[in-house]
mmCIF file of C-alpha atoms in Angstrom:
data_model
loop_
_atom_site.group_PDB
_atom_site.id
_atom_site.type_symbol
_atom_site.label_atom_id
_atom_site.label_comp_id
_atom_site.label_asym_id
_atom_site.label_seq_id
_atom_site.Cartn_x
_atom_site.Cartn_y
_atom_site.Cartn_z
ATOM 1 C CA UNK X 246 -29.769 10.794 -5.477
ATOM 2 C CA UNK X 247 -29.112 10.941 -9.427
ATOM 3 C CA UNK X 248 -31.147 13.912 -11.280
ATOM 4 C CA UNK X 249 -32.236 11.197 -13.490
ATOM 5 C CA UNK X 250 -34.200 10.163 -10.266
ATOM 6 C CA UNK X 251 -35.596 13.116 -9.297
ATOM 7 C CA UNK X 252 -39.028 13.999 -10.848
ATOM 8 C CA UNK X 253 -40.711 15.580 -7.693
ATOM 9 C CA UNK X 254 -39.952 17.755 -4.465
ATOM 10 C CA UNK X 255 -40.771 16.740 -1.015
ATOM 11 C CA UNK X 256 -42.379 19.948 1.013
ATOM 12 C CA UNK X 257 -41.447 19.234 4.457
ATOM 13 C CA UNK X 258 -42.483 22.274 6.314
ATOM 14 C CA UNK X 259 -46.734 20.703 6.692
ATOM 15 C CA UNK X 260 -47.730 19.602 9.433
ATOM 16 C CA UNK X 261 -50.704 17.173 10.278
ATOM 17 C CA UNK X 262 -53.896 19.697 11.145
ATOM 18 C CA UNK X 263 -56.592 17.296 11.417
ATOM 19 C CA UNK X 264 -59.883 18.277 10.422
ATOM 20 C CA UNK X 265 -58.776 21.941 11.122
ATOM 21 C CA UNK X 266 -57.452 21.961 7.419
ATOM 22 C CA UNK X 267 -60.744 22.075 6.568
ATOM 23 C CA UNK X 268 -61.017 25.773 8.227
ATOM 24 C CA UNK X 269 -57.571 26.481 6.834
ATOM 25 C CA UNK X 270 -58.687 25.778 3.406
ATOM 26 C CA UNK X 271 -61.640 28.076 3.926
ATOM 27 C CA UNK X 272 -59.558 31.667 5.641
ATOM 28 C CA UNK X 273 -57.100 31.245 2.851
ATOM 29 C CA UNK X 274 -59.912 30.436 -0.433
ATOM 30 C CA UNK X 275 -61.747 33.582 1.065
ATOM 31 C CA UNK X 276 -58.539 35.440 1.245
ATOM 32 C CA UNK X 277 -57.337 34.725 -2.293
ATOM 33 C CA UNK X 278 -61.060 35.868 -3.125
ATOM 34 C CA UNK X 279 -60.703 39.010 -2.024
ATOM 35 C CA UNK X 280 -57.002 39.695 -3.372
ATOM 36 C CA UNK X 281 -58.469 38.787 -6.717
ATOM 37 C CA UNK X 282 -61.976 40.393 -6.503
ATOM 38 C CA UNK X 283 -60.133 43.895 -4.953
ATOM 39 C CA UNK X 284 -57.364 43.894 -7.492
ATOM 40 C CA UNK X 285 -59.301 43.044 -10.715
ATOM 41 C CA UNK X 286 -62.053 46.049 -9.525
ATOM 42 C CA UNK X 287 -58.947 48.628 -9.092
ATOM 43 C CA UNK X 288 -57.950 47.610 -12.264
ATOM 44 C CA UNK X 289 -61.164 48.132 -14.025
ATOM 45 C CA UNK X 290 -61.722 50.876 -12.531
ATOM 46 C CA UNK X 291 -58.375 52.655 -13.620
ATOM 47 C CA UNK X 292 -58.745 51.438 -17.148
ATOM 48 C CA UNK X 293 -62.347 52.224 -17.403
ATOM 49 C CA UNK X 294 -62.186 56.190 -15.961
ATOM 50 C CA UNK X 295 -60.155 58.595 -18.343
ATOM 51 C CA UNK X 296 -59.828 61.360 -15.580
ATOM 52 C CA UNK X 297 -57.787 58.221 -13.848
ATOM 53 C CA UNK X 298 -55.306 57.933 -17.168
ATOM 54 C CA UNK X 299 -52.486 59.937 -14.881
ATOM 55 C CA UNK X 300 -49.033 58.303 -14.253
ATOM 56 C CA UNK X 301 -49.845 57.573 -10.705
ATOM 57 C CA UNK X 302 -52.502 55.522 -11.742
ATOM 58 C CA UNK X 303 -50.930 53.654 -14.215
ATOM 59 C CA UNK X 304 -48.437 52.969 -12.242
ATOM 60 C CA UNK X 305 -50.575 51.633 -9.874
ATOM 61 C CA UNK X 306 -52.621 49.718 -12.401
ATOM 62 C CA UNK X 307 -49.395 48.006 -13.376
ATOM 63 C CA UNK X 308 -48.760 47.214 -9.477
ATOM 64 C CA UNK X 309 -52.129 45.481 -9.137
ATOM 65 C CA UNK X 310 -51.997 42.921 -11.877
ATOM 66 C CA UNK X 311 -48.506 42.173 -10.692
ATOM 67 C CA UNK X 312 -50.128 41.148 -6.919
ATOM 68 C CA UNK X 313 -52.914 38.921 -9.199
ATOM 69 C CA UNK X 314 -49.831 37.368 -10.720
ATOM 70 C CA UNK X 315 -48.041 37.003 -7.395
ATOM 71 C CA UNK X 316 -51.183 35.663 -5.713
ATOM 72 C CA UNK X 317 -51.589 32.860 -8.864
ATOM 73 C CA UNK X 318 -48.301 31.675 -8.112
ATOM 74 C CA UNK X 319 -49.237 30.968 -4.378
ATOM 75 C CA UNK X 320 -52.794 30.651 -3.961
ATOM 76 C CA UNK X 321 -54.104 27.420 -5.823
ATOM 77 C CA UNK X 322 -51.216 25.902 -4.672
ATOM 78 C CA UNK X 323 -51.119 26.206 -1.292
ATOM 79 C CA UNK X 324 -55.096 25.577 -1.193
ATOM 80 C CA UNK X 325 -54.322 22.199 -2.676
ATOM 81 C CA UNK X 326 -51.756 21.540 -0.518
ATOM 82 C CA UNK X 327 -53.326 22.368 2.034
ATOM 83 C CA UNK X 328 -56.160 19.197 1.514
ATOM 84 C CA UNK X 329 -53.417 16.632 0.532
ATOM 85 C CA UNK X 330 -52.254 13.317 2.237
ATOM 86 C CA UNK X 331 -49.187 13.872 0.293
ATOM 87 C CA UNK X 332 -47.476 17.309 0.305
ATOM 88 C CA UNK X 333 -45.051 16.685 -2.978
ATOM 89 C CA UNK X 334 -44.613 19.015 -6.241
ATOM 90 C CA UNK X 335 -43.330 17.949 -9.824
ATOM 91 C CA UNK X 336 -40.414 19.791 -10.627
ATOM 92 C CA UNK X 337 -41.535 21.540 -13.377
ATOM 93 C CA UNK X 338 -44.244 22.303 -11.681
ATOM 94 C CA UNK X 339 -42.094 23.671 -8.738
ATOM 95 C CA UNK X 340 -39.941 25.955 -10.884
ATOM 96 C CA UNK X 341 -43.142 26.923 -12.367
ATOM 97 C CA UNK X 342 -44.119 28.185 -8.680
ATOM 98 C CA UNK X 343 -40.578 29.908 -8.194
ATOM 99 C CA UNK X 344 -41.212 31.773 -11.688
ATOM 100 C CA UNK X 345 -44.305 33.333 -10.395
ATOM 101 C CA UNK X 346 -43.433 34.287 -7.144
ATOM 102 C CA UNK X 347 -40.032 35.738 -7.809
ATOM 103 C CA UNK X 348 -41.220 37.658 -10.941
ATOM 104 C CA UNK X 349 -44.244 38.724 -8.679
ATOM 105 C CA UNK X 350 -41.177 39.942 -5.878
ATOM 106 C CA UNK X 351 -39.178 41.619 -8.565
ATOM 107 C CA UNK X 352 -41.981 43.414 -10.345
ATOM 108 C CA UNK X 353 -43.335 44.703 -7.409
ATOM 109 C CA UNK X 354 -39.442 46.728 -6.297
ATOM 110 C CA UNK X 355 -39.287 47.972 -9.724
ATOM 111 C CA UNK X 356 -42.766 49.149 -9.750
ATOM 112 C CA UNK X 357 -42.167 50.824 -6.497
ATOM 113 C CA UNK X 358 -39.039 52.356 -7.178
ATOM 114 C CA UNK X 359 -40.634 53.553 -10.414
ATOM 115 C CA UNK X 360 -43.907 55.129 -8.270
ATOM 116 C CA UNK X 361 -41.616 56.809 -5.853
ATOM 117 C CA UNK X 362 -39.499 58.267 -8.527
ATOM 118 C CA UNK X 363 -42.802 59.570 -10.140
ATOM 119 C CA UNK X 364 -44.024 61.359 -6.753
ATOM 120 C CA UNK X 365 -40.331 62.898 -6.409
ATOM 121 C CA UNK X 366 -40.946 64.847 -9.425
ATOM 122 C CA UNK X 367 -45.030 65.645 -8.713
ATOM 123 C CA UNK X 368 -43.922 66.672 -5.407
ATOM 124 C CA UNK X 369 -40.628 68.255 -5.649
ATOM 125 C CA UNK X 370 -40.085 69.306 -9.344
ATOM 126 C CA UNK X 371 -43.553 70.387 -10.180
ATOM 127 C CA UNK X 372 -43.087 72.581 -12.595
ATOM 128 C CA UNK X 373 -41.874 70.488 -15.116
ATOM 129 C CA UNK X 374 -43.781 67.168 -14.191
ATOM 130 C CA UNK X 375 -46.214 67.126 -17.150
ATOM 131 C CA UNK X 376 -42.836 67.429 -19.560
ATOM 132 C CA UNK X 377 -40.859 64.968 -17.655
ATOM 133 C CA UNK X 378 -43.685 62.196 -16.805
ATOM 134 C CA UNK X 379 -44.982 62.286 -20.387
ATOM 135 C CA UNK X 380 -47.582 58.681 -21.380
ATOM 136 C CA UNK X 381 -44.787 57.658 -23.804
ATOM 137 C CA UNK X 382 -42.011 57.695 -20.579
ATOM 138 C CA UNK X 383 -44.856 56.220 -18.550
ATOM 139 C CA UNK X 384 -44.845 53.168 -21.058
ATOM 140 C CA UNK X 385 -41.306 52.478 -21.138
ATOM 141 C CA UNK X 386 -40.882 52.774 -17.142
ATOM 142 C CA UNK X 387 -43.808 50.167 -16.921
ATOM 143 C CA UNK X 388 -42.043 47.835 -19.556
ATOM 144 C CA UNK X 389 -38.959 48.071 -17.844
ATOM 145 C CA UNK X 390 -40.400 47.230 -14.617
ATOM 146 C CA UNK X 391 -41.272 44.108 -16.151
ATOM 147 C CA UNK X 392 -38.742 43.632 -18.387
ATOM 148 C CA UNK X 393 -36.155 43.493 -16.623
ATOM 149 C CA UNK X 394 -37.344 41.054 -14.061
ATOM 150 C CA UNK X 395 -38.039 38.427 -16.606
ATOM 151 C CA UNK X 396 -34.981 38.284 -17.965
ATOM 152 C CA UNK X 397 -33.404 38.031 -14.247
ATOM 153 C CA UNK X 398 -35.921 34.999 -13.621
ATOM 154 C CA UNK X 399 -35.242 33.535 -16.769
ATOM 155 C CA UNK X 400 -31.206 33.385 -16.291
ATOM 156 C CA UNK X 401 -31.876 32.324 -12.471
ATOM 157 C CA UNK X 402 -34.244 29.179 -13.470
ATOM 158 C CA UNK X 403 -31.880 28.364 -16.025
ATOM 159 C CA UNK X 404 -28.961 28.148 -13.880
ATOM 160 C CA UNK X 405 -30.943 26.226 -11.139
ATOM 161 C CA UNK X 406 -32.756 23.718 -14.408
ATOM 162 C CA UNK X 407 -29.487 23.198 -16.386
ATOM 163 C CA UNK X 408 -27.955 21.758 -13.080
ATOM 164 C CA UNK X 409 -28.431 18.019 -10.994
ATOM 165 C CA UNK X 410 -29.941 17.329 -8.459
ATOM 166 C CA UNK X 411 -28.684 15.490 -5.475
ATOM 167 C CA UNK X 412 -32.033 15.792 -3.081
ATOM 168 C CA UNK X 413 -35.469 16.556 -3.291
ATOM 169 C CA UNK X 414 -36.508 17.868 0.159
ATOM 170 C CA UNK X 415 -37.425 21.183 0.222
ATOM 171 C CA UNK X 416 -37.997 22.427 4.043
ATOM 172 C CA UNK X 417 -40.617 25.144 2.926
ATOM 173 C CA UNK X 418 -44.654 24.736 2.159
ATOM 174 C CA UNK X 419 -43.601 26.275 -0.979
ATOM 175 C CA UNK X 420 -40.763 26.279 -3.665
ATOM 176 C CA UNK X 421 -38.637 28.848 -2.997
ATOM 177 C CA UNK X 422 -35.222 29.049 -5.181
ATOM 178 C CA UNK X 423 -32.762 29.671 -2.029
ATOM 179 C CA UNK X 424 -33.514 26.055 -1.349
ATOM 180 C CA UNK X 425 -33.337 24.432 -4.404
ATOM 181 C CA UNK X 426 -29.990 25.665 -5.160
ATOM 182 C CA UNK X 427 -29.007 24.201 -1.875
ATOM 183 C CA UNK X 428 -30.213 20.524 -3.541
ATOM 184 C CA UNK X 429 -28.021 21.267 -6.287
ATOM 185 C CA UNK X 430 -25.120 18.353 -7.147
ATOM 186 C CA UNK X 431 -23.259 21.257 -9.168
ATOM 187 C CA UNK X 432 -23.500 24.820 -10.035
ATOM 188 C CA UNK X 433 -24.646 26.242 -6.914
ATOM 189 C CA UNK X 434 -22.013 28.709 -7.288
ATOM 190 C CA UNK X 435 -22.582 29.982 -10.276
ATOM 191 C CA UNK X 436 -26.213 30.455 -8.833
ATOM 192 C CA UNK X 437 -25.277 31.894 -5.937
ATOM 193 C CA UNK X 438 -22.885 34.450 -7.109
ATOM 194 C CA UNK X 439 -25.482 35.855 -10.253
ATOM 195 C CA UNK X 440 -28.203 36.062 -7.170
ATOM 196 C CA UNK X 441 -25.806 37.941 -5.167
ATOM 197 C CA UNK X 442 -24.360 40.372 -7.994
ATOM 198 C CA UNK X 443 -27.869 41.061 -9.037
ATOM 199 C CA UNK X 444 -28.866 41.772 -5.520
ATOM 200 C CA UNK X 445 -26.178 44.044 -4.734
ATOM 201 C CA UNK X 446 -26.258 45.972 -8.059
ATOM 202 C CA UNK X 447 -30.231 46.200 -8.983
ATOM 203 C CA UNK X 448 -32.080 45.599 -6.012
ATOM 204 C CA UNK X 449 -29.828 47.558 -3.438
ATOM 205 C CA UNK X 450 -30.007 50.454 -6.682
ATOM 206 C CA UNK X 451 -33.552 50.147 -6.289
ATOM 207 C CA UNK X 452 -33.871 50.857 -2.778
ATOM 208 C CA UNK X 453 -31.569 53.375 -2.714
ATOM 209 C CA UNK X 454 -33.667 55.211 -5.428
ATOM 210 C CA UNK X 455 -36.280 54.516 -3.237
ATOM 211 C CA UNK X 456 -34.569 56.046 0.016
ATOM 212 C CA UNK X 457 -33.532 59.257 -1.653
ATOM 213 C CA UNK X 458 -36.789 60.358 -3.180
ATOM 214 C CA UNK X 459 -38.700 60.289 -0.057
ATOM 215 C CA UNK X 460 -35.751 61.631 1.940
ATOM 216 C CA UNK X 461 -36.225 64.878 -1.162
ATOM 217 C CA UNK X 462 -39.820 64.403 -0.604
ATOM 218 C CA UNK X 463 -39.515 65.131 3.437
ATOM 219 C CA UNK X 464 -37.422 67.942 2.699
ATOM 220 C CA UNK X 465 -40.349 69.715 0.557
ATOM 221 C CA UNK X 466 -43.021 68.886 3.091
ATOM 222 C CA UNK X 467 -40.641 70.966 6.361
ATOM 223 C CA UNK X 468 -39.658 73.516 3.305
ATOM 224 C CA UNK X 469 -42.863 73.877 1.600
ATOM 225 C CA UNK X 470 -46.477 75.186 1.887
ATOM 226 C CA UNK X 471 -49.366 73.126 3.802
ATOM 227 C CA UNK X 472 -51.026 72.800 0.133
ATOM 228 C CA UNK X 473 -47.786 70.936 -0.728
ATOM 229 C CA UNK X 474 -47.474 68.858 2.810
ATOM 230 C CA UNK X 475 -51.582 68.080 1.903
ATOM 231 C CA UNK X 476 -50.789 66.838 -1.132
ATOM 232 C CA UNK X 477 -47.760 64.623 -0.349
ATOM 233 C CA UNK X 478 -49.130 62.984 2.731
ATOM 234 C CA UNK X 479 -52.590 62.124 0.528
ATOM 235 C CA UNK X 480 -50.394 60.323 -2.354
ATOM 236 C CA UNK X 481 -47.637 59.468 -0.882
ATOM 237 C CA UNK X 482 -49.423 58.007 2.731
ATOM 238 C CA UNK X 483 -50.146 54.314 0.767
ATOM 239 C CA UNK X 484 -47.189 54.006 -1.412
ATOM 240 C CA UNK X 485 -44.513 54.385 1.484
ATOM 241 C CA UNK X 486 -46.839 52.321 3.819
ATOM 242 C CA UNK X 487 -46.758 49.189 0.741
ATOM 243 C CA UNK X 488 -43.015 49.981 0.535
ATOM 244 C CA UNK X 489 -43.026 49.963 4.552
ATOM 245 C CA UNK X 490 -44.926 46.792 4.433
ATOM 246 C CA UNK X 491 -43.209 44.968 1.688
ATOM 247 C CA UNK X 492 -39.917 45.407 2.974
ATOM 248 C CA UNK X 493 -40.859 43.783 6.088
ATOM 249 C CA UNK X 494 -41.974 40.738 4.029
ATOM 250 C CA UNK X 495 -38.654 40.460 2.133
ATOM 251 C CA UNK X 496 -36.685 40.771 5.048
ATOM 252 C CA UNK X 497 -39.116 37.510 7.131
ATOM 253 C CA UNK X 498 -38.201 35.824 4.160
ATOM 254 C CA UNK X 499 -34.748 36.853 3.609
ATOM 255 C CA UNK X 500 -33.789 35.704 7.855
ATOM 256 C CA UNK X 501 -35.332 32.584 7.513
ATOM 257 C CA UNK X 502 -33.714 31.135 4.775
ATOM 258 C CA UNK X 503 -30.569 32.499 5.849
ATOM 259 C CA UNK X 504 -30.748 31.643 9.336
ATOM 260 C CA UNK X 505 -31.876 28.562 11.568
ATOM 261 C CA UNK X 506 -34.866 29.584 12.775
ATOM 262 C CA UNK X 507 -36.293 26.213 14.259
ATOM 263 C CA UNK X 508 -36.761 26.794 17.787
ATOM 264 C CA UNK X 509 -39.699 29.348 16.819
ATOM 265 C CA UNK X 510 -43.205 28.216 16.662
ATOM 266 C CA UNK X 511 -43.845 25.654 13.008
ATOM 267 C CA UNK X 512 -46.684 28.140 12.577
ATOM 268 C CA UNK X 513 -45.017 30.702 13.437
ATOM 269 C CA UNK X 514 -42.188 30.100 10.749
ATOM 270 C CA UNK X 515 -45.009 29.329 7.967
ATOM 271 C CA UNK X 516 -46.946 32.457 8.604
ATOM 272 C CA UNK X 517 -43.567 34.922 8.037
ATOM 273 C CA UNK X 518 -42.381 32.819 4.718
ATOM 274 C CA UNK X 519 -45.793 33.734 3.400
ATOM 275 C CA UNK X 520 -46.130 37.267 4.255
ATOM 276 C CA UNK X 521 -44.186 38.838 1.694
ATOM 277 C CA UNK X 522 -47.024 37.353 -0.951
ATOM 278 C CA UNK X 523 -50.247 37.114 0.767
ATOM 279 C CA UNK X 524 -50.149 40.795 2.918
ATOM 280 C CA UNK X 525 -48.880 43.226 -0.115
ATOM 281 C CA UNK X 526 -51.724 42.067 -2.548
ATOM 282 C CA UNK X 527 -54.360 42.286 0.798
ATOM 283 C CA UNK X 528 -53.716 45.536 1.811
ATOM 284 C CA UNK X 529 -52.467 47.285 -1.391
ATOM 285 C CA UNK X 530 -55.847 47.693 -3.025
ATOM 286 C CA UNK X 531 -57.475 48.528 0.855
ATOM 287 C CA UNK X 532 -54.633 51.492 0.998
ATOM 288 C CA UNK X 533 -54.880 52.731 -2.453
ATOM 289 C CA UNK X 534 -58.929 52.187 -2.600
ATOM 290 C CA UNK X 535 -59.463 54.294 0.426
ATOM 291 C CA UNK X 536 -56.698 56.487 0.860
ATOM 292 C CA UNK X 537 -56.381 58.211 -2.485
ATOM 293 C CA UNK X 538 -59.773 60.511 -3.243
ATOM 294 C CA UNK X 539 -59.955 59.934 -7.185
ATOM 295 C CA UNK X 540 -59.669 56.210 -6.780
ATOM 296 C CA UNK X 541 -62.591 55.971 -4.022
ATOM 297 C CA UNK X 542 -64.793 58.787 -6.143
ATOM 298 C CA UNK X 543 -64.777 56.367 -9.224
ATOM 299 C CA UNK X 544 -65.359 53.408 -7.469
ATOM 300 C CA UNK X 545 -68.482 54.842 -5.496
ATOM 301 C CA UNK X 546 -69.744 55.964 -9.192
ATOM 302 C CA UNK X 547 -69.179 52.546 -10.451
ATOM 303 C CA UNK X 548 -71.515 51.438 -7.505
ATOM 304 C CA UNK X 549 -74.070 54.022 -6.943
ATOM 305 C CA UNK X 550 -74.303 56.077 -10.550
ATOM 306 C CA UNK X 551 -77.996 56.106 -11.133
ATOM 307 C CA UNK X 552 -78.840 57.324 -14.780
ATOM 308 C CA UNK X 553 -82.029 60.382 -14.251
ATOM 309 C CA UNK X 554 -85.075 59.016 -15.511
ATOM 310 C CA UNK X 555 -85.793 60.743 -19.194
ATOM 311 C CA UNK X 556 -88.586 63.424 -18.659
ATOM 312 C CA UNK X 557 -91.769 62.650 -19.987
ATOM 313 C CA UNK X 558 -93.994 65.195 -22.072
#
């Protein structure tokens, strides 16, 4: 097949439902309601409350609009996917999708490397936290965080756009960039190797940050007071659990486009390549919105602040 002859993608990986769709379509719309409703109240929330203009919170704020972007790039999709005869995508349209969802992927590991460097120095270098986290650093780690990503997607799509293509079947229910580089007629090298070198040298960086702040952090909580141990399992509790839970996710998604996977379950198989986007932007705002105390005292005065009547004379 001639890239002058490609103009769409084929997504084989749906499977005839019957009027069950219809349910389908229903879990997921009231899902993506709740990612979006959750998120966007965090968000207000944090912007709206001074006494919640900390780092941490920032941080986090910066963490929930990347799960609205990550849910945007899978959401309306797959919910008009999941009604259609005819499960095919444009290709613009499709590297559109792989934009979204890899910047969404990216975004989020920077953001949590960034948050668990920030609790490293609340929890182990105290003393000098308020010099060392200062609103102007706090603005350049957040740029970074997204910074950086872009210009990795950017590069990556423009490998994968500038090259032909020689098929248009795409084994997924959505575009993921693994297997449009595998449709490539040329250059799949070249895409191959950049994904590989950035992997090893930012990603695996990132993780490694990652690793040796909380390994610092466990060392403070045997070493330290039970005012310290209080105070790292009540912020730190959420953020390794979404690192916890988001690792999982990458690594589904990471074994099944690596490996042949197609003696498990079709459903099975669909429910593990979406995990990494739905589950993080679920249960991030549930584990941040309950577990951490300032978060659920501003959201309860949001809700339940009652004005006192002015006295009358």
């Amino acid at each position: 097949m001639n890239v002058s002859q490609v103009s769409y993608f084929t997504l084989s990986a749906y499977f005839d439902i019957g009027l069950f769709k219809y349910v389908v379509f229903l879990v997921i719309m009231c899902v993506y309601m709740f990612i979006v409703g959750s998120n966007v109240l965090l968000i207000v929330v944090i912007s709206v409350n001074r006494s919640l203009h900390e780092p941490m919170f920032l941080f986090l704020c910066s963490l929930f609009v990347n799960e609205l972007l990550g849910s945007l790039g899978l959401f309306p999709f797959l919910l008009v996917q999941i009604l259609s005869d005819v499960h095919s995508v444009s290709v613009p349209l499709c590297f559109l999708q792989i934009f979204c969802v890899y910047m969404y992927v990216n975004v989020e590991f920077y953001n949590l490397a960034v948050m668990s460097y920030d609790r490293y120095l609340a929890i182990c270098r105290p003393l000098h936290y308020s010099t060392q986290m200062q609103m102007s650093k706090v603005s350049r780690l957040v740029m970074f965080s997204w910074l950086t990503p872009l210009l990795n997607i950017i590069v990556m799509i423009s490998l994968n756009a500038s090259s032909g293509l020689c098929g248009n079947v795409i084994d997924r229910v959505l575009c993921v960039n693994y297997y449009v580089t595998k449709l490539l007629c040329s250059g799949a090298t070249a895409s191959n190797v950049y994904g590989l070198v950035y992997t090893f040298s930012v990603l695996f960086s990132l993780a490694a940050l990652i690793l040796y702040t909380y390994v610092k952090i466990l060392k403070v909580c045997f070493s330290g007071s039970k005012q310290t141990r209080q105070k790292a399992v009540s912020t730190c509790t959420p953020h390794l659990a979404s690192v916890l839970n988001f690792s999982f996710g990458c690594f589904f998604e990471i074994l099944q486009s690596r490996f042949d996977l197609s003696r498990l379950p079709a459903v099975l198989r669909i429910v593990l390549s979406l995990y990494f986007v739905t589950c993080q932007p679920f249960f991030n705002p549930l584990m941040y919105g309950l577990k951490l105390g300032k978060i659920r005292l501003a959201c309860k005065t949001l809700f339940f602040h009652r004005r006192k009547p002015a006295s009358t004379f």
